[in-house]
Each structure stands twice: as structure tokens, then as C-alpha cells.
């Protein structure tokens, strides 16, 4: 059993890295495309057709694929006024609710995203402005992103159950300032 | 009591409870919004909304402004623009007493025009300015407070992500709101500089007498190096102000421009490029997930009738503009002590804005005041996100008591600016009216 979990852990680690890599690449591609469009418009008076639609679908997929990394590092913004003062037992209950609500949210979004992606595949959805640009693969990436997040939360929940009190959760929740060196929030 | 009010109050209580026990803000808002929609509209209504809304938000071109501004800020920091700004303004202001405080304020203000994130500003300047200030015998708490306070300029000066979020939540024009923050941002910088000059005059021990003087040649050389950064800021702000570029496109051009500057000056290595790209990606994911949560929650509050009912009740009180603004300011100041700025905006704006509109408050003016209040929330103890950032970035050189004490003069300065913004709406509305 332990071996299976370790194997899943390793698999998920590579999946997370791949998702983050694709997501980061998506971000720089978005910036490059938008800049290229601006230059093309100003220099040659020839805006590139369908650029904003392309950026839109890349953004949706990129962001969804990046969430798993945020989840793994527990970098979500938390307002943890009470957590600092909870006893280990109460913290375990809070931890349980944390996972329940996280699984509920991401599970629902993931489920509905697959329905949306399946529909998109069925109709072979393409861009409305540029006929050759396929939209459905990006919707699959979008659904996949949320599904990987769901798997990561389940992994964290199982790990928390197996190891008793989740020290990571305790650390991330009780020490907000540790999270603050990451560049979040306006 | 009306059912919609009960539902709304229960939703807010549930949200605060989930937040208090450590559930991430984004998941708290999605859970409460989803359950609320299930209760008022049925299971199908909830699933359809959850199926469509996240994708439609993330695939909305106007939201691309957020990752582009974040990317521009992280690439500019990695390209060494911040260090350079600090160095240049230090040479100009070193002869003044308290010059390093002022250098931090001005450099942070200029960097705010590249980075839309208050946290990036605070973190970056803690690493650059704090060692210098401590080395020269500046007051530790005040130095930390100054960095945290100056970090908040990014919330007003475009490309402000806070302004973009307000625009998203209120359907206002992103470009107009971004430009509206220019004069209030400059006013804040001015008030900080004057405030620091007064402070160090009253209490000379807070800043030692200046010892270094730079020649005119050295100062002029520094200004010459500023040109590419000013050009970048000019292109981004000019593009938005003139309407020639969508804010998202301006952000993209800014990001590629920052990358270009970094490459030209050989300051951007593959490692730092990768790091800043990944950092921007994660920050974008964190922020957009919260926005998804906020919009799901606000959709529930609107559908339940809570927003319209609350607006009607407050309208019935017959408050005038000033009374409403003062009441909202007090509400935000108290809330801001305990809740982080982004969460506060997302939870409150969906019902605060309709109320302000109903009373006849100018949306642009109101947005600037709300963002100023949000800015204040970032530096008001005990939960001030910028204070934590400075502490975390200072390698344990600054304690919470140091910074909590040191930031108070800057909270006072912020209150002065807030008073001026409320008293003189033209500061916020002048530039948008010229667009």
C-alpha cells in the first residue's frame, strides 16, 4: 500500500511540474502574442486576426494548470484568525473541514469542466474568428488542470489522515507571513 | 426580516467562519456561493454556474491584464530595475536628512508604475533598502514601516491590480480606473516625502545626518540610466491613457519590454527569468482563483436579492454622500485590520458599490477611495499583508513590534491623503474626465 502511495506521489510530482511548465510557457506566449499584435497593428496597420481569442483560451488553460502548484505549496490566501489559537484536536477538525470544502469546490468545478470539455470535443469547437484554431484541446487542458488539483488535495488529505495532524497545514495556516514572500495579492 | 437579508447574512457569517478556521479564501467563497445558489435556485442552477463561470472568467480577454501586469512586475524586478531605481534616487536625495526614507518612497513610487502588486514592491524594497538604512543607522521600525507604506503605492498607481479587480467587479472601464489612480498616487508620494521631512525634523534620532554627497555628474549619469525604465512606463501608461492599447496589451508590451531591458543589460539570467515566470504564474493562479470565488459569491448575493435589498435599506436611511463615505471608510478601516486586502475587496465590493451608486456617488471617485482604504488595510496591524511581507523578507531583522510601531506614522499620513481624496473628488476624477 505504502509503495503504491509513494509511486502515486512521484507520478503526481512530475505531473505538477509539467503543469507548471506548460502554464508558465502559456504566460510568456500570451505576452509575446499580444505584443506582436500591438506591433503589427502600429507598424503595418495589420492587427492579427483572432489573437484575443487565442490569448483567452491559453489563459484559461494556463491558470487552471498552475493552481496545482499553488495547492501543493499551500500558497492560497488564508485569513486565519482562529487557527493560531486552536488546540491540536480543534486544529484537526479545522483541517478536516479545510479538505472537505476544498474537495467540494474543486470537485464540482472539475466535474462541470469535463462536461464542458466533452461537449466541446463532440462539436469539434474551433475559434469563431480563425476557423483553423482548435478550442477544444484547451478546454481539455482546463478540465485537466482542475482534476490534477483535485488529485493533489486528495493526496494531501490522505497524507494528513495517515500522519495525524497535518503539520504543513498547521504551518501554512498559523504563519501567514511565511506565505507572504510569494508575490500574491495586489 | 426579509429572506434575502437572512440568506445574505448567513452567507457572510459562513464565509467568515470558514476563513477563520483556515479554509483558503477562494474555496470559502466558492463553497458559500455554490451552496447558496443550490438553496435559492436548485442543484442544476448551481452546477451550471460552476460549469460556466470559472471558464468564462479565465477566458475573458480583459482578465488577461492581471497576468500581464504581474509578469511585467516580476520581470522588471529580475531585470534589476528596482536596484537601479534605488541607486539613482539615492544619489539625488542622499544630501537630505532622512534621504534614504525618501529614496525608498520615490523609488517605490516609480517601480509602482511597473509593478501592480503592493507585495512585490514591499518584498523587493525590503531586500534592497533595509540593509542600507540599517547600515546608516536609520530607525529600524520606521524604516520597515516606510517600506511597507511605500509598497502600497502600487495599489493606486497604474498598472494597479487592485484597480483592475475593482473594475472587474463593478463593470467599470479598466483603463479609466487605472488612470484615475495616477494623481492620488502622486499625491500620496508627495505627502510621504513632506511627512518624512517633518518627522526627521521633529525627531532627529530617526535619521542620522547625511554624510555622503554625490557630484552633479554622478547624479546626471544616474538619470541617464533611468531612460529605458521611463520609456517603458511611458509606453504602458501612455498606451492606456490614449486608448491606443487595451490595458492587457499594454501589460504584455510592458512585460516584453522589461524582458528586453533585462536582456540588453545582461542582468537577466535563464535562472532568474524562469524564476520570475514561475512566480508570476503562481501569483496569477492565486489571484484569479480568488476572483472566481468572489464572482461566484457575488452572483449568489445578487440573485438572492440581498444586494438590492441592502441598497434599498441604506437608501432609506437618507445618508448623504459624505456620511456614506465616512461610514464606509470606518467600516473598511476596521475590517482591514483583520482581513487581507484582496479578500476584503471581493467580499465587500459587490454590495458596497450598488449602495454608493444608489446614493449618487461618482463611481471613479468611489473606486479610488475604496482602493486607498484597501491600501491602508495592507499596513494596518495586526493583519497587514505588507507588514508581514517586510518581516518575512527582512531575514528576521525586523520584529512585529518594530514594524507595528514604525508603520503608525505612515498610517497617519495615509489618513491625511484619504481625507484629501474625500474632500477633493477632482484629484481622482480630473484625468479620467480628460480621456
XYZ file of C-alpha atoms in Angstrom:
621
model
C 0.000 0.000 0.000
C 2.811 2.337 1.005
C 4.598 1.569 -2.256
C 1.500 2.462 -4.256
C 1.192 5.790 -2.446
C 4.866 6.531 -2.997
C 4.509 5.722 -6.671
C 1.426 7.951 -6.949
C 3.313 10.673 -5.114
C 6.185 10.561 -7.581
C 3.793 10.495 -10.538
C 1.923 13.492 -9.198
C 5.161 15.375 -8.621
C 6.082 15.073 -12.301
C 2.546 15.966 -13.332
C 2.676 19.100 -11.170
C 5.995 20.145 -12.685
C 4.755 19.546 -16.189
C 1.571 21.509 -15.491
C 3.562 24.434 -14.094
C 5.947 24.377 -17.042
C 3.080 24.406 -19.568
C 1.370 27.149 -17.596
C 4.477 29.364 -17.416
C 5.091 28.820 -21.118
C 1.483 29.821 -21.758
C 2.006 33.073 -19.887
C 5.023 34.171 -21.894
C 3.323 33.089 -25.130
C 0.340 35.282 -24.193
C 2.640 38.274 -23.627
C 4.504 37.625 -26.876
C 1.313 37.255 -28.929
C -0.233 40.424 -27.522
C 2.972 42.401 -28.116
C 3.259 41.019 -31.639
C -0.328 42.086 -32.293
C 0.338 45.609 -30.979
C 3.472 45.952 -33.114
C 1.735 44.574 -36.163
C -1.162 46.978 -35.680
C 1.050 50.029 -35.210
C 3.743 49.295 -37.756
C 1.777 47.667 -40.571
C -1.775 48.608 -39.657
C -2.489 44.896 -39.727
C -3.820 43.501 -36.454
C -3.592 39.726 -36.213
C -6.950 38.080 -36.563
C -8.200 36.044 -33.607
C -5.336 36.998 -31.310
C -7.518 37.903 -28.338
C -9.453 34.647 -28.690
C -6.202 32.687 -28.770
C -4.969 34.501 -25.653
C -8.266 33.810 -23.903
C -8.103 30.047 -24.305
C -4.396 29.915 -23.473
C -5.060 31.925 -20.308
C -7.867 29.661 -19.152
C -5.721 26.559 -19.579
C -2.585 28.174 -18.128
C -4.272 29.371 -14.963
C -6.069 26.060 -14.380
C -2.791 24.182 -14.805
C -0.955 26.484 -12.374
C -3.397 26.006 -9.492
C -2.000 22.581 -8.615
C 1.377 24.125 -7.832
C -0.297 26.697 -5.585
C -2.235 23.928 -3.866
C 0.870 21.837 -3.384
C 2.794 24.725 -1.792
C -0.318 25.812 0.151
C 0.069 29.329 -1.120
C -3.641 30.128 -1.146
C -4.586 33.334 0.614
C -5.947 32.453 4.054
C -7.469 34.613 6.775
C -6.523 32.514 9.759
C -7.601 34.473 12.772
C -8.597 31.487 14.872
C -6.241 28.807 13.597
C -3.307 30.187 15.593
C -5.191 29.688 18.815
C -6.662 26.245 18.163
C -5.688 23.207 20.196
C -4.212 20.275 18.216
C -7.558 18.492 18.391
C -9.539 21.501 17.174
C -6.914 22.046 14.518
C -7.516 18.517 13.289
C -11.237 19.313 12.949
C -10.430 22.570 11.136
C -8.062 20.648 8.914
C -10.840 18.162 8.101
C -13.227 20.959 7.107
C -10.490 22.605 5.075
C -10.122 19.469 2.969
C -13.871 18.837 2.742
C -14.570 22.305 1.379
C -11.556 22.275 -0.911
C -12.544 18.886 -2.376
C -16.145 20.043 -2.727
C -15.231 23.195 -4.641
C -12.582 21.776 -6.904
C -14.532 18.548 -7.423
C -17.613 20.420 -8.615
C -15.646 22.689 -10.932
C -13.631 19.765 -12.271
C -16.752 17.675 -12.944
C -18.519 20.511 -14.745
C -15.354 21.384 -16.694
C -15.170 17.852 -18.090
C -18.813 18.117 -19.194
C -17.966 21.392 -20.940
C -14.814 19.880 -22.494
C -16.694 16.782 -23.652
C -19.286 18.948 -25.368
C -16.528 20.993 -26.985
C -14.860 17.811 -28.309
C -18.182 16.485 -29.593
C -18.866 19.593 -31.662
C -15.153 19.926 -32.560
C -15.210 23.521 -31.343
C -12.981 25.917 -33.243
C -12.299 29.627 -32.917
C -15.142 31.854 -34.136
C -12.721 34.269 -35.837
C -9.986 31.914 -37.018
C -11.542 28.724 -38.261
C -8.420 26.574 -38.070
C -7.706 27.320 -34.407
C -8.965 24.449 -32.265
C -10.561 25.446 -28.978
C -11.415 22.032 -27.554
C -7.863 20.927 -26.656
C -7.568 23.984 -24.400
C -10.843 23.151 -22.710
C -9.453 19.677 -22.053
C -6.336 21.269 -20.504
C -8.622 23.469 -18.416
C -10.568 20.481 -17.080
C -7.340 18.547 -16.616
C -5.884 21.397 -14.548
C -8.734 21.292 -12.038
C -8.643 17.491 -11.974
C -4.951 17.486 -11.052
C -5.743 20.000 -8.297
C -8.436 17.629 -7.017
C -5.968 14.728 -7.002
C -3.428 16.879 -5.161
C -5.979 17.855 -2.494
C -6.950 14.189 -2.088
C -3.265 13.304 -1.739
C -2.823 15.979 0.913
C -5.960 14.833 2.738
C -4.845 11.188 2.735
C -1.377 12.191 3.842
C -2.917 14.274 6.618
C -5.058 11.332 7.772
C -2.122 8.934 7.720
C 0.197 11.274 9.576
C -2.321 12.601 12.100
C -2.146 16.331 12.479
C -1.115 17.904 9.237
C 1.965 19.892 10.155
C 2.059 21.505 6.768
C -1.436 22.825 7.186
C -0.607 23.959 10.714
C 2.469 25.752 9.473
C 0.844 27.332 6.474
C -2.181 28.432 8.425
C -0.588 29.672 11.594
C 2.204 31.548 9.965
C 0.674 33.741 7.341
C 3.831 35.744 6.981
C 5.672 32.726 5.623
C 3.324 32.802 2.687
C 3.902 36.445 2.124
C 7.239 36.302 0.398
C 5.463 34.964 -2.631
C 4.210 37.580 -4.960
C 0.497 37.411 -4.494
C -2.169 39.981 -3.978
C -2.331 43.451 -5.282
C -36.621 40.249 8.321
C -36.603 39.693 4.582
C -35.464 36.183 3.493
C -32.827 37.595 1.155
C -31.252 39.549 4.017
C -31.183 36.432 6.203
C -29.567 34.449 3.370
C -27.011 37.174 2.792
C -26.126 37.499 6.472
C -25.852 33.712 6.824
C -23.575 33.628 3.787
C -21.287 36.285 5.257
C -21.210 34.531 8.650
C -20.419 31.204 6.949
C -17.696 32.880 4.919
C -16.063 34.436 7.970
C -16.309 31.135 9.881
C -14.673 29.158 7.102
C -11.990 31.809 6.731
C -11.354 31.877 10.467
C -10.722 28.137 10.632
C -8.185 28.353 7.840
C -10.121 27.368 4.704
C -8.499 29.296 1.804
C -10.448 32.437 0.936
C -11.072 31.283 -2.633
C -12.545 27.940 -1.577
C -14.593 29.600 1.192
C -16.197 31.954 -1.311
C -16.812 29.237 -3.905
C -18.341 26.904 -1.274
C -20.622 29.541 0.232
C -21.634 30.904 -3.168
C -22.300 27.413 -4.552
C -24.324 26.254 -1.545
C -26.277 29.499 -1.606
C -27.102 29.042 -5.286
C -28.192 25.475 -4.614
C -30.558 26.719 -1.905
C -32.120 29.529 -3.913
C -32.003 28.163 -7.451
C -31.669 24.390 -7.138
C -28.882 21.925 -7.873
C -28.925 22.476 -11.639
C -28.548 26.228 -11.237
C -25.508 25.663 -9.053
C -23.839 23.137 -11.358
C -24.488 25.164 -14.493
C -22.996 28.256 -12.838
C -19.964 26.329 -11.602
C -19.560 24.794 -15.028
C -19.629 28.060 -16.906
C -18.401 30.835 -14.653
C -14.798 29.706 -13.933
C -14.053 29.116 -17.609
C -15.786 32.285 -18.753
C -13.787 34.332 -16.214
C -10.465 32.746 -17.081
C -11.130 33.040 -20.797
C -12.160 36.695 -20.637
C -9.607 38.784 -22.512
C -9.994 41.714 -20.117
C -8.769 39.471 -17.279
C -5.504 38.928 -19.167
C -4.472 42.284 -17.746
C -3.770 40.603 -14.389
C -1.155 38.050 -15.513
C 0.427 40.608 -17.839
C 0.854 43.240 -15.098
C 2.164 40.630 -12.670
C 4.606 39.347 -15.276
C 5.786 42.860 -16.028
C 6.490 43.450 -12.320
C 8.373 40.207 -11.737
C 10.446 40.568 -14.906
C 11.263 44.194 -14.075
C 12.423 43.165 -10.593
C 14.501 40.315 -12.043
C 15.977 42.709 -14.620
C 17.422 44.786 -11.770
C 15.235 47.823 -12.460
C 14.413 48.166 -8.749
C 18.061 48.177 -7.651
C 18.815 50.726 -10.309
C 15.921 52.978 -9.280
C 17.055 52.857 -5.678
C 20.604 53.708 -6.610
C 19.590 56.623 -8.840
C 17.230 58.252 -6.346
C 19.689 57.672 -3.523
C 22.222 59.756 -5.386
C 19.670 62.541 -5.800
C 18.327 62.544 -2.255
C 21.345 61.456 -0.193
C 22.154 65.011 0.891
C 18.819 65.385 2.726
C 18.241 64.241 6.280
C 16.054 61.150 6.028
C 17.214 60.795 2.426
C 17.057 57.005 2.472
C 13.418 57.069 3.589
C 12.677 59.479 0.752
C 14.677 57.389 -1.707
C 12.594 54.355 -0.755
C 9.392 56.346 -1.224
C 10.306 57.759 -4.649
C 11.896 54.569 -5.993
C 8.938 52.524 -4.781
C 6.588 55.050 -6.411
C 8.383 54.772 -9.758
C 8.552 50.987 -9.512
C 4.807 51.013 -8.744
C 4.341 52.239 -12.302
C 5.808 48.936 -13.497
C 4.582 46.556 -10.844
C 0.918 46.399 -9.924
C 1.467 44.440 -6.742
C 1.997 46.020 -3.328
C 3.574 42.817 -2.087
C 6.157 42.700 -4.848
C 7.054 46.322 -4.031
C 7.391 45.665 -0.300
C 9.379 42.456 -0.727
C 11.768 43.878 -3.292
C 12.452 47.113 -1.396
C 12.935 45.318 1.906
C 15.800 43.410 0.336
C 17.295 46.500 -1.304
C 16.588 49.358 1.104
C 16.518 47.776 4.550
C 20.218 46.788 4.731
C 21.213 50.270 3.530
C 19.002 52.008 6.088
C 20.241 49.855 8.958
C 23.860 50.310 7.881
C 23.440 54.086 8.040
C 21.844 53.982 11.493
C 18.257 54.714 10.475
C 15.475 53.790 12.899
C 14.661 50.125 12.267
C 10.918 50.263 12.909
C 10.420 53.438 10.897
C 12.494 52.032 8.033
C 10.341 48.899 7.951
C 7.170 50.988 8.229
C 8.363 53.242 5.415
C 8.998 50.278 3.098
C 5.622 48.734 3.932
C 3.829 52.064 3.439
C 5.646 52.885 0.198
C 4.827 49.392 -1.050
C 1.154 50.313 -1.072
C 1.670 52.904 -3.844
C 1.313 50.049 -6.318
C -2.335 49.775 -5.324
C -3.123 53.219 -6.764
C -0.510 53.968 -9.388
C -1.229 52.145 -12.648
C -0.823 49.306 -13.514
C -2.647 48.643 -10.249
C -4.071 45.150 -9.910
C -6.391 46.403 -7.151
C -7.939 48.869 -9.612
C -8.323 46.093 -12.182
C -10.155 43.943 -9.628
C -12.477 46.831 -8.718
C -13.165 47.388 -12.421
C -13.891 43.678 -12.914
C -16.305 43.573 -10.006
C -18.150 46.742 -10.955
C -18.120 46.540 -14.750
C -16.316 49.879 -14.845
C -13.737 50.667 -17.533
C -10.341 49.240 -16.554
C -8.484 51.988 -18.417
C -10.453 54.796 -16.744
C -9.939 53.404 -13.248
C -6.238 52.809 -13.853
C -5.729 56.399 -14.970
C -7.834 57.669 -12.048
C -5.177 56.340 -9.679
C -2.337 58.461 -11.132
C -2.910 61.778 -9.315
C -3.920 60.198 -5.974
C -0.786 58.036 -6.220
C 1.443 61.056 -6.865
C -0.279 62.931 -4.039
C 0.471 60.039 -1.683
C 4.161 60.124 -2.640
C 4.267 63.881 -2.033
C 2.567 63.589 1.352
C 5.002 60.825 2.350
C 8.027 62.963 1.431
C 6.741 66.015 3.270
C 5.721 63.810 6.208
C 9.191 62.232 6.402
C 10.864 65.655 6.266
C 8.679 66.824 9.158
C 9.216 63.605 11.136
C 13.002 63.686 10.963
C 12.966 67.365 11.907
C 10.840 66.686 14.977
C 12.780 63.570 15.930
C 16.328 63.799 14.501
C 17.337 60.457 16.048
C 15.147 58.683 13.472
C 17.633 59.535 10.729
C 21.327 60.356 11.089
C 22.730 63.477 9.408
C 23.688 62.872 5.770
C 27.342 62.008 5.263
C 27.599 61.321 1.537
C 27.186 63.877 -1.210
C 27.221 62.959 -4.865
C 28.526 65.257 -7.570
C 26.244 66.642 -10.252
C 27.982 64.414 -12.802
C 27.223 61.296 -10.789
C 23.603 62.343 -10.407
C 23.231 63.127 -14.116
C 24.723 59.746 -15.068
C 22.141 58.048 -12.907
C 19.307 59.964 -14.538
C 20.557 58.881 -17.959
C 20.249 55.231 -16.948
C 16.644 55.871 -15.966
C 15.626 56.474 -19.580
C 14.662 52.898 -20.622
C 12.557 52.448 -17.481
C 10.783 55.771 -18.009
C 10.235 54.860 -21.646
C 8.650 51.574 -20.582
C 6.379 53.344 -18.093
C 5.539 55.943 -20.721
C 4.564 53.314 -23.291
C 2.384 51.384 -20.824
C 0.647 54.378 -19.248
C 0.535 56.340 -22.485
C -0.970 53.385 -24.291
C -3.721 53.026 -21.714
C -4.377 56.770 -21.345
C -4.548 57.431 -25.069
C -6.743 54.393 -25.603
C -4.323 53.103 -28.240
C -3.823 49.848 -26.352
C -6.105 47.700 -24.249
C -4.736 47.524 -20.690
C -3.970 43.813 -21.283
C -1.966 44.642 -24.394
C -0.166 47.450 -22.546
C 0.740 44.962 -19.818
C 2.018 42.482 -22.394
C 4.135 45.145 -24.084
C 5.419 46.169 -20.648
C 6.348 42.568 -19.787
C 8.205 42.042 -23.050
C 9.805 45.487 -22.604
C 11.052 44.577 -19.110
C 12.402 41.312 -20.513
C 14.147 43.251 -23.274
C 15.717 45.721 -20.789
C 16.941 42.810 -18.661
C 18.477 41.073 -21.667
C 20.081 44.231 -23.059
C 21.741 44.973 -19.736
C 22.748 41.317 -19.267
C 21.051 41.290 -15.895
C 18.505 38.596 -16.650
C 19.888 35.088 -16.479
C 17.974 31.997 -17.598
C 17.530 31.108 -13.928
C 16.102 34.470 -12.890
C 13.883 34.555 -15.986
C 12.483 31.121 -15.170
C 12.002 32.054 -11.540
C 10.142 35.258 -12.321
C 7.977 33.496 -14.900
C 7.013 30.766 -12.437
C 6.441 33.300 -9.686
C 4.138 35.310 -11.985
C 2.297 32.128 -12.990
C 1.633 31.121 -9.390
C 0.615 34.633 -8.349
C -1.800 34.787 -11.273
C -3.350 31.463 -10.288
C -3.779 32.551 -6.660
C -5.353 35.837 -7.634
C -7.638 34.565 -10.376
C -8.884 31.701 -8.203
C -9.889 34.261 -5.567
C -11.589 36.329 -8.263
C -13.538 33.250 -9.413
C -14.621 32.745 -5.797
C -15.553 36.390 -5.398
C -17.640 36.420 -8.554
C -19.449 33.185 -7.643
C -20.233 34.626 -4.223
C -21.336 37.962 -5.626
C -23.564 36.197 -8.167
C -25.285 34.423 -5.304
C -25.665 37.674 -3.316
C -27.176 39.397 -6.348
C -29.528 36.503 -7.234
C -30.700 36.135 -3.650
C -31.822 39.763 -3.677
C -29.503 40.609 -0.780
C -27.663 43.348 -2.639
C -30.767 45.142 -3.883
C -32.498 44.820 -0.509
C -29.492 46.135 1.403
C -29.121 49.033 -1.060
C -32.797 49.902 -0.566
C -32.457 49.790 3.220
C -29.410 52.068 3.228
C -31.048 54.395 0.725
C -33.962 54.580 3.119
C -31.671 55.922 5.838
C -31.246 59.039 3.708
C -27.457 59.252 4.074
C -25.751 61.916 2.009
C -22.540 61.279 0.074
C -20.222 62.428 2.891
C -21.981 60.443 5.584
C -21.885 57.352 3.399
C -18.196 57.796 2.580
C -17.265 58.290 6.227
C -19.321 55.253 7.261
C -17.725 53.114 4.536
C -14.249 54.391 5.457
C -14.730 53.388 9.101
C -16.125 50.013 8.004
C -13.105 49.326 5.771
C -10.580 50.591 8.308
C -11.893 48.215 10.965
C -12.283 45.292 8.561
C -8.847 45.962 7.104
C -7.193 45.334 10.441
C -8.253 41.702 10.305
C -8.782 40.723 6.668
C -6.336 40.783 3.782
C -6.977 43.448 1.105
C -7.957 41.236 -1.841
C -10.423 39.161 0.153
C -11.864 42.330 1.621
C -12.416 43.831 -1.828
C -14.000 40.698 -3.235
C -16.356 40.191 -0.328
C -17.479 43.801 0.096
C -17.433 45.489 -3.304
C -20.374 43.521 -4.760
C -22.732 45.081 -2.244
C -20.912 48.319 -1.322
C -20.782 49.674 -4.886
C -24.509 49.390 -5.658
C -25.183 51.275 -2.435
C -22.756 54.049 -3.383
C -24.250 54.246 -6.868
C -27.753 54.450 -5.418
C -26.707 57.396 -3.261
C -25.236 59.062 -6.361
C -21.524 58.803 -5.613
C -19.229 59.062 -8.656
C -18.028 55.533 -9.407
C -14.473 56.584 -10.321
C -14.069 58.699 -7.190
C -15.520 55.932 -5.064
C -13.208 53.331 -6.627
C -10.166 55.447 -5.774
C -11.332 55.865 -2.173
C -12.015 52.137 -1.821
C -8.581 51.287 -3.222
C -6.988 53.808 -0.855
C -8.799 52.121 2.029
C -7.659 48.742 0.760
C -4.131 50.162 0.624
C -4.476 51.157 4.259
C -5.651 47.652 5.110
C -2.332 46.350 3.846
C -0.443 48.298 6.521
C -2.807 48.313 9.483
C -1.827 45.869 12.247
C -2.450 43.172 13.325
C -3.229 41.691 9.863
C -1.381 43.873 7.365
C -0.159 41.920 4.386
C 2.651 44.385 3.630
C 3.844 44.294 7.224
C 4.144 40.513 7.040
C 5.917 40.805 3.708
C 8.524 43.192 5.116
C 9.053 40.968 8.165
C 9.348 37.849 6.026
C 11.744 39.488 3.571
C 13.996 41.035 6.227
C 15.564 37.727 7.320
C 14.302 38.203 10.895
C 15.912 41.630 11.236
C 12.511 43.226 11.889
C 10.165 42.062 14.631
C 6.413 42.535 14.626
C 6.629 45.091 17.454
C 9.237 47.080 15.484
C 7.112 47.305 12.396
C 3.769 47.748 14.179
C 5.224 50.816 15.898
C 7.155 52.047 12.876
C 4.229 51.951 10.479
C 1.945 54.140 12.602
C 3.285 57.482 11.267
C 2.651 56.216 7.733
C -0.867 55.096 8.616
C -1.391 58.667 9.814
C -0.041 60.039 6.512
C -2.350 57.696 4.604
C -5.286 59.026 6.625
C -4.345 62.567 5.603
C -4.330 61.527 1.932
C -7.637 59.719 2.396
C -9.137 62.893 3.870
C -7.866 64.907 0.889
C -9.271 62.400 -1.596
C -12.673 62.525 0.085
C -12.644 66.317 0.358
C -11.449 66.960 -3.218
C -13.009 64.477 -5.667
C -11.332 66.268 -8.560
C -7.989 64.655 -7.615
C -9.494 61.317 -8.645
C -11.754 62.413 -11.459
C -9.646 65.000 -13.301
C -7.559 62.700 -15.503
C -10.417 60.287 -16.362
C -12.531 63.281 -17.388
C -9.813 64.240 -19.914
C -9.694 60.816 -21.552
